[in-house]
Short mmCIF file of C-alpha atoms in Angstrom, two decimals:
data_model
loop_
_atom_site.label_atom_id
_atom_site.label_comp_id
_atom_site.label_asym_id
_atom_site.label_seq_id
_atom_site.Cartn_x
_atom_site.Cartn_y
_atom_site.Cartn_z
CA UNK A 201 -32.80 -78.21 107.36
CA UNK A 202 -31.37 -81.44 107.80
CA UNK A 203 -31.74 -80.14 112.02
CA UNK A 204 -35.17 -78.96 112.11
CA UNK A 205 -36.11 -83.31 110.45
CA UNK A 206 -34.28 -84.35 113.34
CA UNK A 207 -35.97 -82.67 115.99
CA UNK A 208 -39.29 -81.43 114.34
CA UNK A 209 -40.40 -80.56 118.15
CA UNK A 210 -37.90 -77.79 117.66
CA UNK A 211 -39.96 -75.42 116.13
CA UNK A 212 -40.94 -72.69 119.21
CA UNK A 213 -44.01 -74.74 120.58
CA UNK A 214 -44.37 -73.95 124.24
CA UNK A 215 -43.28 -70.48 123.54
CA UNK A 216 -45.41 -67.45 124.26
CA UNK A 217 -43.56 -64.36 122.11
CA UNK A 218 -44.83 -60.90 122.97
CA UNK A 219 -44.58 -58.72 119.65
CA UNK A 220 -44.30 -54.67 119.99
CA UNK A 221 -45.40 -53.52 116.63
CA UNK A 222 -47.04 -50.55 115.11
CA UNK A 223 -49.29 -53.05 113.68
CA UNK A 224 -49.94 -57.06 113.70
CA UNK A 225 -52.17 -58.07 110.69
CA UNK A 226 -54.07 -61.76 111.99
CA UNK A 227 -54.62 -62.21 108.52
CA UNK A 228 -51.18 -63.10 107.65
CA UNK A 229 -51.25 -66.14 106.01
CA UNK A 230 -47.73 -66.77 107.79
CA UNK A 231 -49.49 -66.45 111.62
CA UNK A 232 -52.67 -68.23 110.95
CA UNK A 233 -51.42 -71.20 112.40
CA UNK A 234 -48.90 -73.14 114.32
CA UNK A 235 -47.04 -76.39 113.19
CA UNK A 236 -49.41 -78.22 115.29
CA UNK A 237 -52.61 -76.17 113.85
CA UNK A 238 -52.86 -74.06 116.34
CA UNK A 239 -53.39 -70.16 116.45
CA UNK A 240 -49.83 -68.52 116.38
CA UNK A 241 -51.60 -65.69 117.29
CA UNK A 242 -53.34 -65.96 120.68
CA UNK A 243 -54.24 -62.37 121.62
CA UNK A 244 -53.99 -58.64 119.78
CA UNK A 245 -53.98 -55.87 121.96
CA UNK A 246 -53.99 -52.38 120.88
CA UNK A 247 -51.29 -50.13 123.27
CA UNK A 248 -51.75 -47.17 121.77
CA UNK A 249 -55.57 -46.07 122.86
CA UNK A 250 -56.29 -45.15 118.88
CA UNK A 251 -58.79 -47.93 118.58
CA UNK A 252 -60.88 -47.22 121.78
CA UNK A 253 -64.38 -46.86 121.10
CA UNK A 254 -66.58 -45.62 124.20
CA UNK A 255 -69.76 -47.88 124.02
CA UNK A 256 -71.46 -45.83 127.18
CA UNK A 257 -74.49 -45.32 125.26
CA UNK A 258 -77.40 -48.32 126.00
CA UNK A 259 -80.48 -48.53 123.61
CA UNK A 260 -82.96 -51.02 122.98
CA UNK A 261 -85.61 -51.45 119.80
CA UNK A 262 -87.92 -49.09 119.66
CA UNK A 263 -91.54 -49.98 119.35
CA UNK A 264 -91.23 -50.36 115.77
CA UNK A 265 -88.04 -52.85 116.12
CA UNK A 266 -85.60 -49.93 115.25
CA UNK A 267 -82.50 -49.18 116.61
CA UNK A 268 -80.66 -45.64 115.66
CA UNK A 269 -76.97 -45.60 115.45
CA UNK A 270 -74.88 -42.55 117.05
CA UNK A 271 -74.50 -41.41 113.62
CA UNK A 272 -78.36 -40.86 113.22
CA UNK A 273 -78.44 -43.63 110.83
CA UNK A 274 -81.22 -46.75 111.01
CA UNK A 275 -79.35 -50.16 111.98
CA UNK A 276 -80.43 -52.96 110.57
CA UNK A 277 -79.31 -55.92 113.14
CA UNK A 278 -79.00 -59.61 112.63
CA UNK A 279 -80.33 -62.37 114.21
CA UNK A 280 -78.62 -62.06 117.48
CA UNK A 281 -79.24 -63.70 120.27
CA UNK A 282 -79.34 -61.01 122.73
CA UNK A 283 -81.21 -61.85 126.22
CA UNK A 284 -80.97 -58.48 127.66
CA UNK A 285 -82.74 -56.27 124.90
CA UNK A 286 -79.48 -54.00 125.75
CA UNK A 287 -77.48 -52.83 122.84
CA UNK A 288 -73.88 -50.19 123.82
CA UNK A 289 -73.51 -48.19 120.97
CA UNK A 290 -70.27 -46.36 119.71
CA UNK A 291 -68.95 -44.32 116.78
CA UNK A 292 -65.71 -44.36 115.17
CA UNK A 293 -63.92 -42.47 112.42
CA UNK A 294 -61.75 -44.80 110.28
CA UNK A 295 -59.12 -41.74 109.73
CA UNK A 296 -58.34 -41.75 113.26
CA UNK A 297 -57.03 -45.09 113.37
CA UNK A 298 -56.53 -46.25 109.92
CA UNK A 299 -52.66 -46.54 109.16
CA UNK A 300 -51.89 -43.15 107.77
CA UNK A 301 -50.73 -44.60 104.43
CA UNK A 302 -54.16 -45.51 103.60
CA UNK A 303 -55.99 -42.91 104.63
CA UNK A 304 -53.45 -41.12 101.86
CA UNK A 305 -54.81 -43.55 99.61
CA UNK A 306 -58.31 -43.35 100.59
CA UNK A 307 -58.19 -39.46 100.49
CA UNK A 308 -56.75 -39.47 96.64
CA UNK A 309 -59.17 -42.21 95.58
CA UNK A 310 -62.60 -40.36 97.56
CA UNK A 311 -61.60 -36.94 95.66
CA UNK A 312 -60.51 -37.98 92.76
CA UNK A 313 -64.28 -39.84 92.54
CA UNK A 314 -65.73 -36.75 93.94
CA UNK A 315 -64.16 -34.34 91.24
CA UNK A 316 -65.34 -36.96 88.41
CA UNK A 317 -69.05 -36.73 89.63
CA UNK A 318 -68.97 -33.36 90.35
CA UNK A 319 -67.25 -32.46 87.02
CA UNK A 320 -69.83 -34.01 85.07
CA UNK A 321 -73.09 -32.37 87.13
CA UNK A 322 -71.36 -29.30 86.63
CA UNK A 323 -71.15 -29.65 83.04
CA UNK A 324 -74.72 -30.93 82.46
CA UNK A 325 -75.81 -27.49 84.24
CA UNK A 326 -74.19 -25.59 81.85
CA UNK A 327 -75.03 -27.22 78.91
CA UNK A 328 -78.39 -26.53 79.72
CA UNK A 329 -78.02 -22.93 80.81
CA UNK A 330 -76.26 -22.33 77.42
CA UNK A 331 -79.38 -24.11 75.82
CA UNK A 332 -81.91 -22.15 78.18
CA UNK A 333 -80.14 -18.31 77.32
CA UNK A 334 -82.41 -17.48 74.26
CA UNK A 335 -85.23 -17.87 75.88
CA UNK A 336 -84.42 -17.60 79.38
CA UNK A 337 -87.31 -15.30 80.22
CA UNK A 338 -89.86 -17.82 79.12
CA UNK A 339 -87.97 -20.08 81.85
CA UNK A 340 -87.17 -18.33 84.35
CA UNK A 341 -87.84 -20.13 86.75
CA UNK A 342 -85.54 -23.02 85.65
CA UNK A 343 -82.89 -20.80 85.04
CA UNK A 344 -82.33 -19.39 88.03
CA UNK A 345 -83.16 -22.75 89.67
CA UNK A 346 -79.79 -23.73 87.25
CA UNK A 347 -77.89 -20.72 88.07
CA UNK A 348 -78.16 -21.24 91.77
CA UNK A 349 -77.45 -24.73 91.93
CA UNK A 350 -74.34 -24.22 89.68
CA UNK A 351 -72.66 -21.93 91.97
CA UNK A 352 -73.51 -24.11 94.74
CA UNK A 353 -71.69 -26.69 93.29
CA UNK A 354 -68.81 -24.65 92.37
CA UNK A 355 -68.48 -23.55 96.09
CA UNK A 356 -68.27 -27.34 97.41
CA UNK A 357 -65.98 -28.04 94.72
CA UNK A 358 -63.71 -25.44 95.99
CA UNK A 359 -64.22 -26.31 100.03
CA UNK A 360 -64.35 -30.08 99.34
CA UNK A 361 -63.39 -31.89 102.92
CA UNK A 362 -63.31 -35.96 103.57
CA UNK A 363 -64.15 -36.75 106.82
CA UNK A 364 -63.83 -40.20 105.60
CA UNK A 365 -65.62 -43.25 106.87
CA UNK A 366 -67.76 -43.27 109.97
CA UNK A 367 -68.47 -46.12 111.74
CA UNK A 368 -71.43 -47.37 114.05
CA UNK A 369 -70.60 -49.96 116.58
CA UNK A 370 -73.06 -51.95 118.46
CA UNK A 371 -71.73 -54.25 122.00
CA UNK A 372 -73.69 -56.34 123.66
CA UNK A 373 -73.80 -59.63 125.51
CA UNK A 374 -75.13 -62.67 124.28
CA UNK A 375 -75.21 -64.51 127.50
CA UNK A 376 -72.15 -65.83 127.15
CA UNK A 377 -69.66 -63.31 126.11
CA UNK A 378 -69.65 -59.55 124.86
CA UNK A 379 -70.61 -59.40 121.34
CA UNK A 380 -69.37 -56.52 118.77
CA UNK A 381 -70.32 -55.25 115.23
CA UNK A 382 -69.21 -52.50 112.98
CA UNK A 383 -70.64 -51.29 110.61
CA UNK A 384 -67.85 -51.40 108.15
CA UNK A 385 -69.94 -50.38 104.89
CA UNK A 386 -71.41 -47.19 106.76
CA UNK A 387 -74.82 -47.77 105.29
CA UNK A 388 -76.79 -48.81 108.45
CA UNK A 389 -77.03 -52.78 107.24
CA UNK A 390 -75.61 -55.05 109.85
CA UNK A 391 -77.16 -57.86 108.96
CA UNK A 392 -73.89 -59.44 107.62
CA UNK A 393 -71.66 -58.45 109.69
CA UNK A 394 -69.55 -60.41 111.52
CA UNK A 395 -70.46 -60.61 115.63
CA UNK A 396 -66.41 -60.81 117.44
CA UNK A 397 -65.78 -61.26 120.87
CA UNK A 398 -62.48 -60.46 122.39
CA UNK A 399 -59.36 -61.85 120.25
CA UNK A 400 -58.17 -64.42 122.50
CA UNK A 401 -61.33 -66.15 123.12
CA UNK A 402 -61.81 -67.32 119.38
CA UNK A 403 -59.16 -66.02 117.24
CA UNK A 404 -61.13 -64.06 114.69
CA UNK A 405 -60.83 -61.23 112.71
CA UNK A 406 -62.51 -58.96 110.05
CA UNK A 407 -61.90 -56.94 107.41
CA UNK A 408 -63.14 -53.45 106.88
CA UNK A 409 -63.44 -53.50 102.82
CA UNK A 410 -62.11 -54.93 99.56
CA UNK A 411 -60.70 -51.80 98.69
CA UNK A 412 -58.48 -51.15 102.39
CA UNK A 413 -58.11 -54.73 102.95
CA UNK A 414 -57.16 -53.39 106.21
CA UNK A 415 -57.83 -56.45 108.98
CA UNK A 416 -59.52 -55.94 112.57
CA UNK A 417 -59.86 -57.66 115.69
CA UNK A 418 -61.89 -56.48 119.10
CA UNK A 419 -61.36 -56.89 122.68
CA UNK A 420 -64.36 -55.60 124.64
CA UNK A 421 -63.84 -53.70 128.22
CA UNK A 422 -64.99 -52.42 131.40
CA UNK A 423 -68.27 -54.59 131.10
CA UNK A 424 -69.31 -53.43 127.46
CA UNK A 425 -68.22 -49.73 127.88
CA UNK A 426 -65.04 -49.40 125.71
#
């Protein structure tokens, strides 16, 4: 201790550190900044090709100031300053990136919700087929209606599958630099959502949800195509 007061300059400034990991998190509280306030982290690049998203795709508005996703959903874009009209679109699922931990989690959360709501429409049905079986010929109609849409439940109950998250991106260039959003909350609504540029030009990150608290960075490629 008694060192590092004598020669505070001691402290790694001037020293560029490459760091092989299976994953960095930039919101570290511990690499947010330097002794001098600056970045300690001055680039993120993903090695291991999970991450790439292929943003071949280019779309503008449509006459009615829409823009459809690759997931077939509406996106709602911000206030962008975008002088080309020229938006690269992309798709990502989270489970074929996200740390395989979480997507454990995620999976045991999503079905254990699923099995709750499910549970409790299944239930409803038969409380009212058991109060529709006197007179079930006066309904009939309803009955069956009931009958059919019970065992339809039962069946996805019993082939339940979580693809898990799927996320639009949108690239483009705002005459300055390549621009990128996600569409972390899969609902179509980018309106929040923060616009990143490659790490190293201004050291800032996202994060996909509350409940992942899983952190993200972009670098954009080949002229807006990955």
């Amino acid at each position: 201790m008694m060192f590092l007061e004598q020669h505070p300059e001691y402290d790694g400034r001037g020293t560029l550190v490459a760091v092989m990991d299976t994953g960095v998190d930039p919101g570290t509280e511990g690499l947010s900044k330097t002794t001098e306030g600056k970045p300690k982290v001055v680039a993120i690049i993903d090695c291991s090709g999970a991450g790439d998203v292929a943003t071949t795709t280019v779309k503008q508005l449509d006459t009615n100031g829409r823009l459809i996703g690759l997931s077939g959903r509406e996106l709602q874009l911000g206030d962008w300053m975008n002088p080309s009209g020229d938006y690269r679109l992309g798709i990502k699922a989270a489970y074929d990136f996200f740390p395989t931990n979480l997507v454990k989690r995620m999976k045991e959360e999503n079905k254990r919700q699923f099995e709750l709501e499910q549970s409790a429409m299944y239930n409803a049905m038969h409380l009212r087929l058991k109060m529709l079986e006197p007179q079930k010929d006066a309904n009939t109609e309803e009955y069956d209606s009931l009958q059919i849409a019970s065992e339809q439940l039962s069946q996805m109950m019993k082939h339940y599958e979580d693809p898990g998250p799927i996320f639009d991106c949108v690239v483009f260039h705002d005459g300055t630099h390549w621009r990128a959003a996600i569409d972390a909350s899969c609902n179509g609504d980018l309106r929040e959502s923060p616009l990143l540029t490659d790490y190293h030009i201004e050291y800032q990150h996202a994060t996909f949800s509350t409940f992942t608290l899983l952190n993200y960075s972009v670098n954009i490629y080949n002229e807006g195509q990955l």
